XYZ file of C-alpha atoms in Angstrom:
588
model
C 82.973 156.605 7.838
C 85.902 158.561 6.049
C 89.259 159.528 7.836
C 89.907 163.232 9.012
C 93.107 164.650 7.715
C 94.751 164.362 11.412
C 93.996 160.388 11.038
C 96.036 160.112 7.843
C 99.310 159.933 8.862
C 98.324 157.076 11.178
C 96.887 155.471 8.756
C 99.497 155.728 6.011
C 102.213 154.394 8.891
C 99.915 151.494 9.570
C 99.372 150.762 5.745
C 103.173 150.953 5.683
C 103.920 148.922 8.301
C 101.465 146.401 7.119
C 103.156 146.202 3.310
C 106.882 145.714 5.337
C 105.563 142.651 7.197
C 104.122 140.796 4.110
C 107.007 141.885 1.970
C 109.188 140.609 4.372
C 108.157 138.222 6.434
C 111.741 137.808 8.409
C 110.627 141.397 9.829
C 107.685 140.056 11.531
C 110.001 138.247 14.309
C 111.400 141.316 15.020
C 108.363 143.765 15.091
C 106.744 140.765 16.291
C 109.240 140.597 19.444
C 108.854 144.431 19.676
C 105.055 144.020 20.140
C 104.952 141.436 22.708
C 107.866 143.169 24.580
C 105.970 146.188 24.973
C 102.443 144.413 25.665
C 104.673 142.526 28.263
C 105.698 145.712 29.887
C 102.601 146.948 30.303
C 101.332 143.978 31.843
C 104.444 144.115 34.381
C 103.318 147.701 35.431
C 99.949 146.955 35.835
C 100.589 143.294 37.874
C 102.743 145.618 40.195
C 100.580 148.136 40.679
C 97.995 145.476 41.669
C 100.415 143.896 44.086
C 102.093 147.251 45.292
C 98.806 148.723 46.567
C 99.545 151.887 48.449
C 102.573 150.335 49.925
C 104.716 152.122 46.600
C 103.101 155.386 47.392
C 103.611 155.293 51.083
C 107.275 154.470 51.022
C 107.591 157.494 48.148
C 106.016 160.013 50.633
C 108.349 159.057 53.498
C 111.523 158.556 51.049
C 111.579 161.939 49.705
C 112.314 164.570 52.565
C 115.785 164.467 51.444
C 117.030 164.723 48.003
C 119.814 161.628 48.135
C 116.907 159.464 49.427
C 114.433 160.353 46.501
C 117.283 159.691 44.051
C 117.706 155.856 45.275
C 114.116 155.569 45.525
C 113.637 156.277 41.586
C 116.989 154.633 40.967
C 115.541 151.604 42.960
C 112.083 151.219 42.169
C 112.532 151.617 38.086
C 115.368 149.022 38.338
C 112.645 146.520 40.374
C 110.006 147.053 37.868
C 111.788 147.967 34.853
C 109.440 150.424 34.320
C 110.134 154.497 34.679
C 106.807 155.151 33.737
C 104.960 153.449 36.702
C 107.602 155.481 38.975
C 106.816 158.967 36.741
C 102.759 158.631 37.068
C 102.951 158.150 40.903
C 105.759 161.198 41.402
C 103.342 163.106 39.551
C 100.514 161.937 41.029
C 101.741 163.004 44.319
C 103.088 166.459 42.946
C 99.974 167.363 41.587
C 98.378 166.010 44.915
C 100.473 168.553 46.977
C 102.468 165.808 48.829
C 105.916 165.944 47.782
C 107.454 169.029 46.284
C 109.231 169.901 43.449
C 112.666 169.172 44.301
C 111.880 165.769 45.763
C 110.003 164.704 42.270
C 112.826 165.958 40.361
C 114.844 163.808 42.761
C 112.814 160.844 41.800
C 112.947 161.147 38.132
C 116.406 162.059 37.697
C 117.051 158.430 39.827
C 114.863 156.912 37.727
C 116.790 157.602 34.650
C 119.873 155.750 36.619
C 117.661 152.324 37.139
C 116.564 152.205 33.507
C 120.103 151.344 32.762
C 119.313 147.943 35.068
C 117.611 146.828 31.947
C 120.321 146.708 29.726
C 122.915 144.725 32.131
C 119.608 142.182 32.460
C 119.324 141.467 28.501
C 123.341 141.887 28.111
C 124.250 139.594 30.666
C 121.403 136.743 30.704
C 118.616 137.391 28.042
C 121.321 136.690 25.171
C 123.269 134.180 26.499
C 120.324 131.730 28.349
C 117.361 129.912 25.957
C 114.893 132.520 27.745
C 111.748 131.207 25.727
C 112.028 127.959 27.770
C 111.594 130.029 31.171
C 108.613 132.238 28.989
C 106.428 129.713 28.555
C 105.836 128.076 32.119
C 105.611 132.080 32.962
C 102.617 132.679 30.182
C 100.946 129.444 31.197
C 101.045 130.269 35.296
C 100.344 133.873 34.539
C 96.933 133.155 32.330
C 95.969 130.663 35.187
C 96.741 133.146 37.810
C 93.958 135.593 35.915
C 91.323 133.264 36.442
C 91.519 133.884 40.227
C 88.990 135.664 42.063
C 91.357 136.771 44.387
C 92.770 140.450 43.504
C 96.812 139.409 44.878
C 96.770 136.411 42.684
C 95.096 138.734 39.865
C 98.206 140.684 40.427
C 100.647 138.172 40.478
C 99.476 137.070 37.226
C 99.909 140.041 35.468
C 103.558 140.170 37.199
C 104.057 136.528 35.826
C 102.558 137.125 32.205
C 104.296 140.163 31.642
C 107.842 138.670 32.811
C 106.711 136.146 30.315
C 105.910 137.976 27.163
C 109.205 140.252 27.962
C 111.039 137.258 27.672
C 109.186 136.101 24.365
C 109.882 139.106 22.831
C 113.281 139.390 23.777
C 113.987 135.921 22.238
C 111.831 136.553 19.419
C 113.784 139.856 18.512
C 116.893 137.721 18.718
C 115.896 135.152 16.273
C 114.449 137.864 14.112
C 118.062 139.668 13.791
C 119.642 136.583 13.021
C 117.114 135.311 10.243
C 117.172 138.848 8.859
C 121.052 138.838 8.490
C 120.551 135.816 6.038
C 118.288 138.175 3.956
C 120.042 141.698 4.419
C 123.025 142.620 6.628
C 122.130 145.631 8.211
C 126.271 145.847 9.153
C 126.666 147.323 5.978
C 124.844 150.484 6.525
C 127.373 151.124 9.729
C 128.797 154.799 9.480
C 131.937 155.599 11.555
C 133.082 159.332 12.982
C 130.709 162.281 13.386
C 127.857 161.010 10.875
C 127.540 157.913 12.126
C 127.598 159.081 15.933
C 124.692 162.198 14.722
C 122.537 159.587 12.392
C 122.393 156.864 14.475
C 121.807 159.250 17.463
C 118.498 160.188 15.161
C 117.894 156.396 14.706
C 117.171 155.774 18.731
C 115.610 159.244 19.160
C 112.867 158.166 16.669
C 112.620 154.805 17.329
C 111.935 156.164 21.160
C 109.065 158.206 19.993
C 107.572 155.501 17.837
C 107.547 152.857 20.115
C 107.004 155.360 23.319
C 109.636 153.124 25.601
C 112.991 153.842 25.659
C 113.326 150.302 27.380
C 112.238 148.910 24.037
C 114.444 150.866 21.793
C 117.603 149.930 24.026
C 116.681 146.432 24.172
C 116.357 146.115 20.324
C 119.584 147.608 20.371
C 120.889 144.972 22.354
C 119.546 142.219 20.427
C 120.570 143.646 17.263
C 123.923 144.571 18.521
C 124.291 140.680 19.600
C 123.095 139.447 16.311
C 126.217 141.046 14.613
C 123.309 143.668 12.548
C 124.621 146.781 14.742
C 128.236 148.231 14.899
C 129.131 148.709 18.414
C 129.693 152.422 17.572
C 126.661 153.197 16.080
C 124.779 151.141 18.804
C 125.958 153.500 21.373
C 124.720 156.558 19.640
C 121.522 154.861 19.243
C 121.345 154.377 23.110
C 122.154 157.940 23.375
C 119.269 158.788 20.948
C 116.859 157.167 23.355
C 117.727 159.136 26.018
C 116.779 162.179 23.646
C 113.404 160.536 22.285
C 111.816 159.667 26.047
C 112.166 163.482 26.690
C 110.411 164.132 23.557
C 107.332 161.584 24.896
C 107.474 163.172 27.837
C 106.885 166.539 26.702
C 104.369 164.918 24.378
C 102.682 163.833 26.926
C 102.883 166.554 29.464
C 100.504 168.483 27.225
C 97.451 167.252 29.083
C 98.863 167.220 32.753
C 98.365 169.820 34.798
C 101.582 172.280 35.681
C 103.251 169.750 37.923
C 103.661 167.649 35.176
C 104.974 170.216 32.664
C 107.400 171.006 35.408
C 108.645 167.558 36.190
C 108.490 166.929 32.101
C 110.546 170.157 31.946
C 113.353 168.877 34.059
C 113.153 165.436 32.899
C 113.970 167.350 29.428
C 116.864 169.201 30.822
C 118.516 165.937 32.306
C 118.292 164.055 29.321
C 119.543 166.903 27.401
C 122.104 167.894 29.227
C 123.127 163.945 29.641
C 123.174 163.088 25.943
C 125.158 166.624 24.813
C 127.496 165.505 27.118
C 127.710 162.227 26.160
C 128.002 163.179 22.550
C 130.605 165.973 23.279
C 133.336 163.864 24.864
C 132.359 159.982 23.338
C 136.656 159.089 23.391
C 136.744 159.979 26.641
C 133.119 157.959 27.398
C 135.079 155.107 25.188
C 138.109 154.967 27.214
C 136.178 154.957 30.248
C 133.771 152.224 28.819
C 137.247 150.151 28.401
C 138.860 150.943 31.835
C 135.436 149.951 33.898
C 134.893 146.883 31.753
C 138.473 145.743 32.396
C 137.935 146.196 36.248
C 134.686 143.812 35.736
C 136.618 141.310 33.884
C 134.347 142.241 30.839
C 135.715 140.240 27.331
C 137.055 142.916 24.975
C 134.416 141.372 22.089
C 131.604 141.566 24.466
C 130.175 144.774 23.144
C 126.732 144.439 24.790
C 127.547 144.244 27.904
C 130.315 147.358 26.700
C 127.035 148.889 25.971
C 125.267 148.374 29.093
C 128.487 149.792 30.830
C 128.476 152.979 28.394
C 124.384 153.269 28.839
C 125.416 153.278 33.060
C 128.469 155.791 32.915
C 126.661 158.609 30.590
C 123.816 158.184 32.761
C 125.808 158.295 36.161
C 127.808 161.382 34.562
C 124.566 163.210 34.416
C 123.575 162.350 37.675
C 126.722 164.307 38.765
C 126.452 167.141 36.827
C 122.523 167.956 37.459
C 121.832 167.249 40.926
C 123.749 169.970 42.614
C 121.634 172.018 40.149
C 118.232 170.332 41.388
C 117.297 173.303 43.626
C 118.261 175.957 41.264
C 116.312 174.048 38.310
C 113.143 173.587 40.345
C 113.116 177.685 41.545
C 113.458 178.082 37.502
C 111.154 176.086 36.565
C 108.246 177.480 39.322
C 109.650 181.211 38.139
C 108.832 180.506 34.359
C 106.038 177.993 34.324
C 103.489 179.181 36.145
C 99.672 177.850 36.262
C 96.880 179.416 34.983
C 94.384 181.626 36.823
C 91.704 178.759 37.932
C 88.067 179.818 38.391
C 86.238 179.182 41.730
C 84.467 176.810 39.678
C 87.115 174.777 37.518
C 89.099 171.646 39.476
C 92.552 172.981 40.428
C 94.084 169.887 41.783
C 91.760 166.547 40.661
C 92.890 165.411 36.990
C 92.372 161.851 35.189
C 96.126 160.660 35.803
C 95.476 160.361 39.736
C 92.575 157.939 39.055
C 95.075 155.278 39.277
C 96.761 156.416 42.253
C 94.317 156.035 45.115
C 96.503 158.071 48.184
C 97.295 161.312 46.288
C 93.295 161.381 44.372
C 91.708 161.402 47.928
C 94.373 163.974 49.118
C 94.058 166.609 45.466
C 90.275 165.783 46.290
C 90.610 167.448 49.919
C 92.123 169.950 48.492
C 89.186 170.430 46.133
C 86.532 170.155 49.154
C 88.752 172.659 50.480
C 88.395 175.204 47.899
C 84.786 174.454 48.110
C 84.783 174.979 51.747
C 86.442 178.330 51.187
C 83.250 179.248 48.613
C 80.661 178.545 51.242
C 82.045 180.511 53.838
C 82.185 183.221 51.446
C 78.785 183.100 50.980
C 77.677 182.696 54.316
C 79.855 185.649 54.947
C 78.135 187.318 52.535
C 74.601 186.871 53.883
C 75.243 187.566 56.885
C 75.857 191.192 55.770
C 80.044 190.789 55.796
C 82.915 191.179 53.175
C 84.765 187.516 52.841
C 88.300 189.382 53.160
C 86.629 192.104 55.755
C 85.709 189.257 57.951
C 89.102 187.524 57.587
C 90.958 190.417 58.672
C 89.282 191.120 62.075
C 91.337 190.548 64.782
C 89.030 191.497 68.014
C 86.617 189.559 68.923
C 84.353 192.759 70.683
C 83.912 193.875 66.991
C 81.780 190.476 66.007
C 79.192 192.390 68.187
C 78.765 195.082 66.131
C 78.081 193.514 62.789
C 78.131 195.658 59.871
C 74.740 197.974 59.557
C 74.436 197.238 55.792
C 72.752 193.916 54.824
C 71.661 193.169 51.291
C 69.321 190.244 49.665
C 72.358 187.793 48.156
C 71.267 185.504 44.819
C 71.921 182.404 46.943
C 70.786 179.842 44.281
C 73.056 182.192 41.634
C 76.475 181.881 43.411
C 75.560 178.107 44.138
C 74.997 177.656 40.703
C 77.992 179.877 38.791
C 80.893 179.215 42.403
C 80.139 175.629 44.131
C 77.688 173.654 41.865
C 80.283 173.057 39.104
C 83.398 172.285 41.103
C 81.046 169.974 43.311
C 79.638 168.309 40.751
C 83.437 167.653 39.028
C 84.739 166.132 42.312
C 81.856 164.148 43.607
C 82.409 162.882 39.681
C 86.213 162.137 40.322
C 85.466 160.715 43.692
C 82.669 158.214 42.108
C 85.241 157.067 39.776
C 88.085 156.259 42.185
C 88.353 152.523 42.897
C 89.583 152.627 46.697
C 89.670 149.419 49.270
C 90.683 149.334 53.126
C 91.248 152.426 55.132
C 90.479 154.400 51.801
C 87.419 153.994 51.312
C 86.286 155.065 54.770
C 88.482 158.339 53.501
C 86.410 158.682 50.438
C 83.181 158.425 52.300
C 84.378 160.988 54.473
C 85.028 163.422 51.454
C 81.002 162.438 50.195
C 80.191 163.723 53.785
C 82.015 166.737 53.886
C 80.606 167.298 50.221
C 77.239 166.816 51.428
C 77.751 168.884 54.599
C 79.465 171.953 52.528
C 75.642 171.864 50.226
C 73.615 171.818 53.738
C 75.031 174.534 55.179
C 74.784 176.643 51.501
C 70.861 175.781 51.916
C 70.328 176.851 55.284
C 72.185 180.266 54.664
C 69.251 180.504 51.859
C 66.328 179.926 54.234
C 68.180 181.846 57.289
C 68.555 185.188 54.803
C 64.355 185.796 54.233
C 63.347 186.407 58.116
C 66.928 188.134 58.487
C 66.576 190.785 55.641
C 62.962 191.043 56.431
C 63.741 191.683 60.474
C 66.753 194.087 59.543
C 64.495 197.769 60.563
C 62.128 196.100 62.346
C 60.043 198.404 64.918
C 61.251 195.645 67.997
C 64.437 196.659 69.317
C 64.770 192.857 70.717
C 64.185 191.557 67.689
C 66.251 193.612 65.537
C 69.442 192.760 68.213
C 68.957 189.293 68.325
C 69.194 188.730 64.387
C 72.043 190.594 65.143
C 73.733 188.676 67.550
C 73.146 185.762 65.368
C 75.080 187.398 62.190
C 77.610 187.865 64.898
C 77.735 184.047 65.970
C 77.897 183.238 62.621
C 80.948 185.545 61.947
C 82.854 184.586 64.474
C 82.864 180.755 63.262
C 83.492 181.614 59.624
C 86.489 184.299 61.363
C 88.046 181.089 63.062
C 87.287 178.446 60.192
C 88.972 180.866 57.506
C 91.917 181.956 59.688
C 92.642 178.372 61.386
C 95.683 177.820 59.762
C 97.266 180.955 61.222
C 96.760 180.263 64.841
C 95.988 176.410 65.035
C 99.033 173.577 65.002
C 98.656 170.429 63.302
C 98.456 168.043 66.569
C 95.714 170.635 68.151
C 93.034 170.269 65.455
C 90.852 168.197 66.965
C 90.753 169.833 70.322
C 90.255 173.191 68.454
C 87.420 172.041 66.769
C 85.876 169.945 69.995
C 85.971 173.565 71.541
C 84.145 175.374 68.397
C 81.586 172.574 68.820
C 81.225 173.256 72.317
C 80.621 177.006 72.239
C 78.186 176.313 69.478
C 75.794 174.331 71.740
C 76.698 176.921 74.250
C 75.273 179.453 71.745
C 72.622 177.770 70.496
C 71.371 176.640 74.448
C 72.014 181.185 75.710
C 69.859 181.858 72.055
C 67.046 178.828 73.034
C 66.237 180.335 76.815
C 66.356 184.190 75.343
C 63.758 183.562 72.917
C 61.792 181.653 75.932
C 61.934 184.732 77.757
C 61.053 187.030 74.788
C 58.105 185.128 74.375
C 57.036 184.980 78.360
C 57.727 188.712 78.122
C 55.823 189.737 75.180
C 58.776 191.714 73.875
C 57.640 189.630 70.218
C 54.548 188.386 69.215
C 53.157 184.949 68.066
C 54.575 185.073 64.464
C 57.773 186.556 65.289
C 58.606 183.807 67.882
C 57.913 181.582 65.213
C 60.377 183.128 62.286
C 62.961 183.478 65.105
C 62.536 179.837 66.113
C 62.693 178.824 62.818
C 66.410 180.783 61.721
C 67.509 179.882 65.564
C 67.334 176.229 63.721
C 69.132 177.188 60.405
C 71.627 179.365 62.344
C 72.480 176.022 64.013
C 72.640 173.630 60.846
C 74.948 176.320 59.281
C 77.280 175.935 62.065
C 76.803 171.551 62.680
C 77.298 171.444 58.665
C 80.306 173.647 58.811
C 82.263 172.185 61.424
C 81.298 168.753 60.635
C 82.658 169.466 56.785
C 86.202 171.148 58.967
C 86.284 167.644 60.839
C 86.291 165.781 57.369
C 88.553 168.172 55.665
C 90.916 170.329 57.942
C 93.145 166.815 60.022
C 94.341 166.706 56.421
C 96.681 170.008 57.169
C 98.893 167.382 59.345
C 99.677 166.095 55.798
C 100.141 168.992 53.645
C 103.815 170.502 52.564
C 104.309 173.912 53.827
C 103.921 175.506 50.430
C 100.037 174.879 49.954
C 97.950 176.940 51.899
C 95.755 176.340 54.085
C 91.996 177.533 52.560
C 91.026 181.121 53.744
C 88.458 183.262 52.782
C 89.454 186.168 49.994
């Protein structure tokens, strides 16, 4: 199949890389080391996800109520996992689902930037001074063995061991590759001093990070080249600054397909790294003095340039935190004002997206938010079927007004409304839930959401059947029949009003009792309606045909109430976990 024009740049880049590896076999060690390192990081990230399960998500949820806690969480988890991308993915997922706000999300990302400096310390202090290849092989062996076990936790351990082993092996390959490459070509001859060297090698770090999609890999490659004498100390410092800038480029590119929260977080990341890199470049002489002072305090030898690079990387990221942390609130407000979400139609998903499928907790919360939107659409449909305008029904505050439903009662094309405003979003939400992998109590939560979806569908179907006779008998000669159908409209209108305005009057801890009260009222109304029907039949107020129709419609009314209340019981309790800035679903 011929290549498209968009594919030619990638094809040419791969061809050039293949030619370079064939023409200069000594490069294979360095490039192979980078490949092993990147693949090892991917394995390590996958293993940590599998082992952590929902623990990391639960810790994030309860560790972001204060900015300083969000910063510590971001720094700590990134240092432990050696993966800022893992932390970023989970943070974006929680933001998308509305489980945390933008301010704590920005705090986590800022902290993660500081956490990435731990990798430089580990490699500079340990990786270049110990033959880590001897540690890598046993880890690879046991990592592969654990992969063949059926236990999910054992497989997670296998991924972690395999990832660490590949990272160690990759670092060793890079280190030996640069030492061997020195015999062919001394890259240190291309060292540049002064402002030109600072700018050129900053660009080198930026490009390398964009190509490898990992600032961590760029930094490790820089440290190994510096340790092998292939890169000068000053130029290595510039590369580390470029790596910080490059990681924002990759974040911005990946955010293009993300939702509004992902784009806001990527913009905050860009602001932090841009300011940090700008300060480091502008104040390089000051940072060089600070590195010497801190190195002296820590007892780092003057010629230990790899350790000094780790000190520098930490200092300028720490400077970025000092500058940017006080600005988190204003930055979040600016991003919310400037980056606004596009108007989302009722038939389009607003909360769910493909990125959430890897994080069950926020994925379930996002799906619940979509079903609350469906709940809104079904309430709107039933309100129109019984002759109320949804916005009007929401405003009614006097319960007595429900005893006098509007005289107007026009047929509603329930099938068209369902096909246009309910079915598309319902199908996409159910498809999302079908692709979501859960275990333990989250499987029960998933089942509840599916039940809620089915209940909403049943309520919509019942309203279609109820509408037929409601319209047919709106101008009936028998006044008792007209009154009975009006009472059904009043009964449903009152319930829809209460369900639609629940967020205004009901506290989270009182929702269970509130739902029980609505269920009891529904049972009482149904019993009273049945007794009234029997009385009208006995006294001859309605004939047999009308009695049959009314009996069926009482069943449909009861079915609508039952399924709406069942859906509410599955969906509304989530309000207790929803941040204050995420509104309850309302009829509009």
